[in-house]
PDB file of C-alpha atoms in Angstrom:
ATOM      1  CA  MET A 663      17.544   5.858 -10.993  1.00  0.00           C
ATOM      2  CA  ASN A 664      16.073   2.607 -12.266  1.00  0.00           C
ATOM      3  CA  GLY A 665      13.762   3.249 -15.230  1.00  0.00           C
ATOM      4  CA  LEU A 666      10.855   1.483 -13.545  1.00  0.00           C
ATOM      5  CA  ALA A 667      11.356   3.502 -10.353  1.00  0.00           C
ATOM      6  CA  TYR A 668      11.372   6.644 -12.506  1.00  0.00           C
ATOM      7  CA  GLN A 669       7.914   5.792 -13.850  1.00  0.00           C
ATOM      8  CA  ILE A 670       6.529   5.175 -10.360  1.00  0.00           C
ATOM      9  CA  VAL A 671       7.985   8.426  -9.012  1.00  0.00           C
ATOM     10  CA  GLU A 672       6.487  10.362 -11.890  1.00  0.00           C
ATOM     11  CA  GLU A 673       3.050   8.798 -11.476  1.00  0.00           C
ATOM     12  CA  LEU A 674       2.874   9.171  -7.688  1.00  0.00           C
ATOM     13  CA  LYS A 675       4.238  12.707  -7.809  1.00  0.00           C
ATOM     14  CA  GLN A 676       1.522  13.708 -10.244  1.00  0.00           C
ATOM     15  CA  ARG A 677      -1.132  12.210  -7.964  1.00  0.00           C
ATOM     16  CA  ILE A 678       0.262  14.160  -5.017  1.00  0.00           C
ATOM     17  CA  LEU A 679       0.685  17.509  -6.792  1.00  0.00           C
ATOM     18  CA  SER A 680      -2.763  17.253  -8.367  1.00  0.00           C
ATOM     19  CA  GLY A 681      -4.347  16.557  -4.999  1.00  0.00           C
ATOM     20  CA  GLU A 682      -5.519  13.063  -5.934  1.00  0.00           C
ATOM     21  CA  ILE A 683      -3.622  11.875  -2.864  1.00  0.00           C
ATOM     22  CA  ALA A 684      -4.195  14.640  -0.321  1.00  0.00           C
ATOM     23  CA  PRO A 685      -1.808  15.787   2.424  1.00  0.00           C
ATOM     24  CA  GLY A 686      -2.021  13.440   5.395  1.00  0.00           C
ATOM     25  CA  GLU A 687      -3.234  10.533   3.323  1.00  0.00           C
ATOM     26  CA  LYS A 688      -1.250   7.334   3.201  1.00  0.00           C
ATOM     27  CA  LEU A 689       0.435   6.246  -0.017  1.00  0.00           C
ATOM     28  CA  PRO A 690      -0.705   2.907  -1.357  1.00  0.00           C
ATOM     29  CA  GLY A 691       1.135   0.168   0.524  1.00  0.00           C
ATOM     30  CA  GLU A 692       4.214  -1.560  -0.791  1.00  0.00           C
ATOM     31  CA  ASN A 693       2.239  -4.660  -1.783  1.00  0.00           C
ATOM     32  CA  SER A 694      -0.325  -2.543  -3.633  1.00  0.00           C
ATOM     33  CA  LEU A 695       2.371  -0.668  -5.570  1.00  0.00           C
ATOM     34  CA  VAL A 696       4.164  -3.893  -6.447  1.00  0.00           C
ATOM     35  CA  GLU A 697       0.908  -5.260  -7.844  1.00  0.00           C
ATOM     36  CA  GLU A 698      -0.169  -2.033  -9.589  1.00  0.00           C
ATOM     37  CA  PHE A 699       3.124  -1.416 -11.388  1.00  0.00           C
ATOM     38  CA  GLY A 700       4.282  -5.011 -11.741  1.00  0.00           C
ATOM     39  CA  VAL A 701       7.699  -4.349 -10.220  1.00  0.00           C
ATOM     40  CA  SER A 702       9.815  -5.669  -7.369  1.00  0.00           C
ATOM     41  CA  ARG A 703       9.786  -4.395  -3.802  1.00  0.00           C
ATOM     42  CA  THR A 704      13.275  -2.964  -4.377  1.00  0.00           C
ATOM     43  CA  VAL A 705      11.996  -0.757  -7.206  1.00  0.00           C
ATOM     44  CA  VAL A 706       9.044   0.427  -5.110  1.00  0.00           C
ATOM     45  CA  ARG A 707      11.330   1.258  -2.188  1.00  0.00           C
ATOM     46  CA  GLU A 708      13.633   3.256  -4.467  1.00  0.00           C
ATOM     47  CA  ALA A 709      10.680   5.255  -5.790  1.00  0.00           C
ATOM     48  CA  VAL A 710       9.343   5.995  -2.304  1.00  0.00           C
ATOM     49  CA  SER A 711      12.859   6.980  -1.236  1.00  0.00           C
ATOM     50  CA  ARG A 712      12.910   9.543  -4.055  1.00  0.00           C
ATOM     51  CA  LEU A 713       9.576  10.988  -3.000  1.00  0.00           C
ATOM     52  CA  GLN A 714      10.822  11.204   0.567  1.00  0.00           C
ATOM     53  CA  ALA A 715      13.994  13.002  -0.557  1.00  0.00           C
ATOM     54  CA  ALA A 716      11.829  15.531  -2.399  1.00  0.00           C
ATOM     55  CA  GLY A 717       9.873  16.301   0.744  1.00  0.00           C
ATOM     56  CA  LEU A 718       6.624  14.924  -0.674  1.00  0.00           C
ATOM     57  CA  VAL A 719       6.164  12.043   1.742  1.00  0.00           C
ATOM     58  CA  GLU A 720       7.317  10.990   5.186  1.00  0.00           C
ATOM     59  CA  THR A 721       7.821   7.338   6.040  1.00  0.00           C
ATOM     60  CA  PHE A 722       7.174   5.864   9.478  1.00  0.00           C
ATOM     61  CA  GLN A 723       8.459   2.419  10.301  1.00  0.00           C
ATOM     62  CA  GLY A 724       5.594  -0.022  10.608  1.00  0.00           C
ATOM     63  CA  ARG A 725       3.007   2.536   9.478  1.00  0.00           C
ATOM     64  CA  GLY A 726       3.885   3.362   5.888  1.00  0.00           C
ATOM     65  CA  SER A 727       4.427   6.595   3.941  1.00  0.00           C
ATOM     66  CA  PHE A 728       2.188   9.647   4.279  1.00  0.00           C
ATOM     67  CA  VAL A 729       1.844  12.625   1.948  1.00  0.00           C
ATOM     68  CA  LEU A 730       3.164  15.885   3.360  1.00  0.00           C
ATOM     69  CA  GLU A 731       1.586  19.288   2.907  1.00  0.00           C
ATOM     70  CA  VAL A 732       3.425  21.161   0.159  1.00  0.00           C
ATOM     71  CA  PRO A 733       4.243  24.505   1.807  1.00  0.00           C
ATOM     72  CA  GLU A 734       2.262  27.446   0.497  1.00  0.00           C
ATOM     73  CA  ARG A 735       5.512  29.209  -0.319  1.00  0.00           C
ATOM     74  CA  THR A 736       6.083  26.609  -3.055  1.00  0.00           C
ATOM     75  CA  SER A 737       2.564  26.872  -4.418  1.00  0.00           C
ATOM     76  CA  GLY A 738       3.960  27.932  -7.787  1.00  0.00           C
ATOM     77  CA  LEU A 739       5.626  24.555  -8.113  1.00  0.00           C
ATOM     78  CA  ARG A 740       2.278  22.862  -7.563  1.00  0.00           C
ATOM     79  CA  GLU A 741       1.417  24.017 -11.066  1.00  0.00           C
ATOM     80  CA  VAL A 742       4.564  22.538 -12.645  1.00  0.00           C
ATOM     81  CA  ARG A 743       2.888  19.502 -14.162  1.00  0.00           C
ATOM     82  CA  SER A 744       3.860  19.338 -17.820  1.00  0.00           C
ATOM     83  CA  HIS A 745       7.137  18.938 -19.620  1.00  0.00           C
ATOM     84  CA  ARG A 746       6.780  22.472 -20.968  1.00  0.00           C
ATOM     85  CA  ASP A 747       6.368  23.776 -17.406  1.00  0.00           C
ATOM     86  CA  VAL A 748       9.623  22.107 -16.397  1.00  0.00           C
ATOM     87  CA  LEU A 749      11.484  23.629 -19.358  1.00  0.00           C
ATOM     88  CA  GLU A 750      10.163  27.050 -18.372  1.00  0.00           C
ATOM     89  CA  LEU A 751      11.239  26.440 -14.776  1.00  0.00           C
ATOM     90  CA  MET A 752      14.757  25.744 -16.095  1.00  0.00           C
ATOM     91  CA  ASP A 753      14.678  28.970 -18.151  1.00  0.00           C
ATOM     92  CA  PHE A 754      13.747  30.844 -14.991  1.00  0.00           C
ATOM     93  CA  ARG A 755      16.507  29.202 -12.967  1.00  0.00           C
ATOM     94  CA  ILE A 756      19.107  29.922 -15.656  1.00  0.00           C
ATOM     95  CA  GLY A 757      18.365  33.639 -15.489  1.00  0.00           C
ATOM     96  CA  VAL A 758      18.170  33.905 -11.717  1.00  0.00           C
ATOM     97  CA  GLU A 759      20.943  31.558 -10.662  1.00  0.00           C
ATOM     98  CA  SER A 760      23.467  32.689 -13.270  1.00  0.00           C
ATOM     99  CA  GLU A 761      23.265  36.230 -11.963  1.00  0.00           C
ATOM    100  CA  ALA A 762      23.373  35.005  -8.359  1.00  0.00           C
ATOM    101  CA  ALA A 763      26.594  33.121  -9.127  1.00  0.00           C
ATOM    102  CA  GLY A 764      28.112  36.219 -10.712  1.00  0.00           C
ATOM    103  CA  LEU A 765      27.276  38.306  -7.653  1.00  0.00           C
ATOM    104  CA  ALA A 766      28.625  35.583  -5.384  1.00  0.00           C
ATOM    105  CA  ALA A 767      31.981  35.712  -7.156  1.00  0.00           C
ATOM    106  CA  GLY A 768      32.262  39.408  -6.404  1.00  0.00           C
ATOM    107  CA  ARG A 769      30.764  39.517  -2.919  1.00  0.00           C
ATOM    108  CA  ARG A 770      31.222  36.190  -1.143  1.00  0.00           C
ATOM    109  CA  THR A 771      32.848  36.141   2.247  1.00  0.00           C
ATOM    110  CA  VAL A 772      35.403  33.560   3.344  1.00  0.00           C
ATOM    111  CA  TYR A 773      32.722  31.936   5.477  1.00  0.00           C
ATOM    112  CA  GLN A 774      30.268  31.763   2.565  1.00  0.00           C
ATOM    113  CA  LEU A 775      32.933  30.256   0.303  1.00  0.00           C
ATOM    114  CA  LYS A 776      33.533  27.587   2.933  1.00  0.00           C
ATOM    115  CA  GLY A 777      29.793  26.878   2.899  1.00  0.00           C
ATOM    116  CA  ILE A 778      29.855  26.333  -0.867  1.00  0.00           C
ATOM    117  CA  GLU A 779      32.895  24.072  -0.507  1.00  0.00           C
ATOM    118  CA  ARG A 780      31.221  21.990   2.192  1.00  0.00           C
ATOM    119  CA  ALA A 781      28.107  21.593   0.043  1.00  0.00           C
ATOM    120  CA  LEU A 782      30.257  20.507  -2.897  1.00  0.00           C
ATOM    121  CA  ASP A 783      32.140  17.984  -0.738  1.00  0.00           C
ATOM    122  CA  GLU A 784      28.857  16.598   0.585  1.00  0.00           C
ATOM    123  CA  TYR A 785      27.533  16.187  -2.927  1.00  0.00           C
ATOM    124  CA  ARG A 786      30.682  14.300  -3.953  1.00  0.00           C
ATOM    125  CA  ARG A 787      30.468  12.097  -0.862  1.00  0.00           C
ATOM    126  CA  ILE A 788      26.812  11.178  -1.273  1.00  0.00           C
ATOM    127  CA  GLY A 789      27.271  10.184  -4.898  1.00  0.00           C
ATOM    128  CA  ASP A 790      24.278   8.403  -6.375  1.00  0.00           C
ATOM    129  CA  ASP A 791      22.339   7.843  -3.148  1.00  0.00           C
ATOM    130  CA  PRO A 792      18.825   8.683  -4.437  1.00  0.00           C
ATOM    131  CA  ALA A 793      17.470   9.484  -0.986  1.00  0.00           C
ATOM    132  CA  ARG A 794      20.020  12.243  -0.368  1.00  0.00           C
ATOM    133  CA  SER A 795      21.330  13.516  -3.704  1.00  0.00           C
ATOM    134  CA  VAL A 796      18.406  15.902  -4.276  1.00  0.00           C
ATOM    135  CA  GLU A 797      18.978  17.616  -0.919  1.00  0.00           C
ATOM    136  CA  ALA A 798      22.745  17.792  -1.516  1.00  0.00           C
ATOM    137  CA  ASP A 799      22.279  19.263  -4.988  1.00  0.00           C
ATOM    138  CA  PHE A 800      19.828  21.835  -3.659  1.00  0.00           C
ATOM    139  CA  ALA A 801      22.162  22.763  -0.762  1.00  0.00           C
ATOM    140  CA  PHE A 802      24.923  23.672  -3.219  1.00  0.00           C
ATOM    141  CA  HIS A 803      22.653  25.980  -5.214  1.00  0.00           C
ATOM    142  CA  LEU A 804      21.287  27.576  -2.062  1.00  0.00           C
ATOM    143  CA  LYS A 805      24.801  28.276  -0.717  1.00  0.00           C
ATOM    144  CA  VAL A 806      25.692  30.010  -3.976  1.00  0.00           C
ATOM    145  CA  ALA A 807      22.556  32.148  -3.718  1.00  0.00           C
ATOM    146  CA  VAL A 808      23.383  33.059  -0.109  1.00  0.00           C
ATOM    147  CA  ALA A 809      26.883  34.085  -1.180  1.00  0.00           C
ATOM    148  CA  SER A 810      25.374  36.583  -3.645  1.00  0.00           C
ATOM    149  CA  GLY A 811      24.907  38.899  -0.675  1.00  0.00           C
ATOM    150  CA  ASN A 812      21.389  39.708  -1.866  1.00  0.00           C
ATOM    151  CA  ARG A 813      18.716  38.181   0.335  1.00  0.00           C
ATOM    152  CA  PHE A 814      16.160  38.163  -2.468  1.00  0.00           C
ATOM    153  CA  TYR A 815      18.181  35.541  -4.354  1.00  0.00           C
ATOM    154  CA  SER A 816      18.625  33.324  -1.311  1.00  0.00           C
ATOM    155  CA  ASP A 817      15.006  33.795  -0.204  1.00  0.00           C
ATOM    156  CA  LEU A 818      13.746  32.853  -3.665  1.00  0.00           C
ATOM    157  CA  ILE A 819      15.866  29.712  -3.936  1.00  0.00           C
ATOM    158  CA  ALA A 820      14.946  28.722  -0.380  1.00  0.00           C
ATOM    159  CA  GLU A 821      11.253  29.109  -1.226  1.00  0.00           C
ATOM    160  CA  LEU A 822      11.549  26.976  -4.348  1.00  0.00           C
ATOM    161  CA  GLY A 823      13.170  24.321  -2.180  1.00  0.00           C
ATOM    162  CA  PRO A 824      14.459  20.892  -3.230  1.00  0.00           C
ATOM    163  CA  MET A 825      11.475  20.507  -5.553  1.00  0.00           C
ATOM    164  CA  MET A 826      13.264  22.737  -8.065  1.00  0.00           C
ATOM    165  CA  ILE A 827      15.811  19.918  -8.346  1.00  0.00           C
ATOM    166  CA  MET A 828      13.358  17.042  -8.070  1.00  0.00           C
ATOM    167  CA  LEU A 829      10.888  18.190 -10.727  1.00  0.00           C
ATOM    168  CA  PRO A 830      13.393  18.447 -13.619  1.00  0.00           C
ATOM    169  CA  ARG A 831      15.118  15.245 -12.511  1.00  0.00           C
ATOM    170  CA  THR A 832      11.952  13.165 -12.745  1.00  0.00           C
ATOM    171  CA  ARG A 833      11.399  14.433 -16.302  1.00  0.00           C
ATOM    172  CA  LEU A 834      14.822  13.245 -17.483  1.00  0.00           C
ATOM    173  CA  ASP A 835      15.242  10.013 -19.374  1.00  0.00           C
ATOM    174  CA  PRO A 836      16.291   7.359 -16.843  1.00  0.00           C
ATOM    175  CA  ALA A 837      19.639   7.065 -18.655  1.00  0.00           C
ATOM    176  CA  TYR A 838      20.452  10.559 -17.383  1.00  0.00           C
ATOM    177  CA  GLU A 839      19.516   9.929 -13.781  1.00  0.00           C
ATOM    178  CA  MET A 840      21.956  10.172 -10.891  1.00  0.00           C
ATOM    179  CA  SER A 841      22.523   6.409 -11.023  1.00  0.00           C
ATOM    180  CA  ASP A 842      24.361   6.965 -14.311  1.00  0.00           C
ATOM    181  CA  PRO A 843      28.096   7.371 -13.414  1.00  0.00           C
ATOM    182  CA  ASP A 844      28.778   9.599 -16.422  1.00  0.00           C
ATOM    183  CA  HIS A 845      25.940  11.918 -15.474  1.00  0.00           C
ATOM    184  CA  LEU A 846      27.106  12.080 -11.877  1.00  0.00           C
ATOM    185  CA  THR A 847      30.677  12.878 -12.958  1.00  0.00           C
ATOM    186  CA  ARG A 848      29.441  15.585 -15.320  1.00  0.00           C
ATOM    187  CA  VAL A 849      27.298  17.304 -12.692  1.00  0.00           C
ATOM    188  CA  ILE A 850      30.102  17.235 -10.117  1.00  0.00           C
ATOM    189  CA  HIS A 851      32.459  18.762 -12.691  1.00  0.00           C
ATOM    190  CA  GLU A 852      29.928  21.507 -13.463  1.00  0.00           C
ATOM    191  CA  HIS A 853      29.559  22.277  -9.747  1.00  0.00           C
ATOM    192  CA  GLU A 854      33.344  22.379  -9.400  1.00  0.00           C
ATOM    193  CA  ASN A 855      33.576  24.938 -12.215  1.00  0.00           C
ATOM    194  CA  ILE A 856      31.012  27.164 -10.481  1.00  0.00           C
ATOM    195  CA  HIS A 857      32.887  26.889  -7.184  1.00  0.00           C
ATOM    196  CA  ALA A 858      36.256  27.621  -8.825  1.00  0.00           C
ATOM    197  CA  ALA A 859      34.970  30.799 -10.499  1.00  0.00           C
ATOM    198  CA  ILE A 860      33.473  32.046  -7.228  1.00  0.00           C
ATOM    199  CA  LYS A 861      36.644  31.156  -5.340  1.00  0.00           C
ATOM    200  CA  HIS A 862      38.759  33.141  -7.826  1.00  0.00           C
ATOM    201  CA  ALA A 863      36.375  36.122  -7.691  1.00  0.00           C
ATOM    202  CA  ASP A 864      35.586  35.945 -11.408  1.00  0.00           C
ATOM    203  CA  PRO A 865      31.962  37.063 -11.889  1.00  0.00           C
ATOM    204  CA  GLU A 866      31.771  36.486 -15.649  1.00  0.00           C
ATOM    205  CA  SER A 867      33.176  32.969 -15.373  1.00  0.00           C
ATOM    206  CA  ALA A 868      30.805  32.222 -12.495  1.00  0.00           C
ATOM    207  CA  ARG A 869      27.800  33.371 -14.523  1.00  0.00           C
ATOM    208  CA  ALA A 870      28.974  31.298 -17.488  1.00  0.00           C
ATOM    209  CA  ALA A 871      29.628  28.202 -15.376  1.00  0.00           C
ATOM    210  CA  MET A 872      26.185  28.320 -13.803  1.00  0.00           C
ATOM    211  CA  ARG A 873      24.567  28.919 -17.184  1.00  0.00           C
ATOM    212  CA  VAL A 874      26.407  25.954 -18.697  1.00  0.00           C
ATOM    213  CA  HIS A 875      25.384  23.755 -15.777  1.00  0.00           C
ATOM    214  CA  LEU A 876      21.667  24.569 -15.896  1.00  0.00           C
ATOM    215  CA  SER A 877      21.546  24.780 -19.692  1.00  0.00           C
ATOM    216  CA  SER A 878      23.030  21.280 -19.837  1.00  0.00           C
ATOM    217  CA  THR A 879      20.126  19.974 -17.767  1.00  0.00           C
ATOM    218  CA  ARG A 880      17.657  21.880 -19.921  1.00  0.00           C
ATOM    219  CA  HIS A 881      19.202  20.420 -23.064  1.00  0.00           C
ATOM    220  CA  ARG A 882      18.854  16.888 -21.711  1.00  0.00           C
ATOM    221  CA  LEU A 883      15.222  17.632 -20.847  1.00  0.00           C
ATOM    222  CA  GLN A 884      14.581  19.050 -24.323  1.00  0.00           C
ATOM    223  CA  THR A 885      16.251  16.088 -26.024  1.00  0.00           C
ATOM    224  CA  HIS A 886      14.651  13.367 -23.920  1.00  0.00           C
ATOM    225  CA  GLN A 887      11.034  14.475 -23.802  1.00  0.00           C
ATOM    226  CA  PRO A 888       8.627  11.898 -22.416  1.00  0.00           C
ATOM    227  CA  ASN A 889       6.340  10.250 -24.928  1.00  0.00           C
TER     228      ASN A 889
END
């Protein structure tokens, strides 16, 4: 993601999560955002596209973008506002999702494996499309949780929703965003390793692959803390 778009996403997201812009209210118009942040319309549109992908706003042609109600089930993520909060969210995900991947390797059905494969293919196909990559990334993690065979894992990941992907992503240095080809290639490779371990029914490798994947994101967050 463009570094300027990153800054706008971060600022608007904070206004939404803090309640400064309430559910149902309209985001500042394109012209207002261009003037406020001193950027082009293209940058503003990319930022709004990111917010839309995260489920924070809905855009209506000719009317603008309106803030959506953050579901009560994700109320815990309303409080994820600082960099430290995001690091702790990643710690939580590492513990939960690593075990879910291990269980998936031992319990997944053929149908569930196909679901993981389809999610992986969709993620590869979408590439760096900022409006869709968050949803595709989340879908892969949700399919792995479903394949664990334990509804508490899948229910938990479903309740966290795409925001669990969006929040860490907006805290990353723009150089590590999905628009960076090296980053995209690395994440796809990490997803492929998780899929391969589950496919070959290797629980320990699946746990390790998921841990490496999420720990890699955490490391980038730790290294590239915002000023």
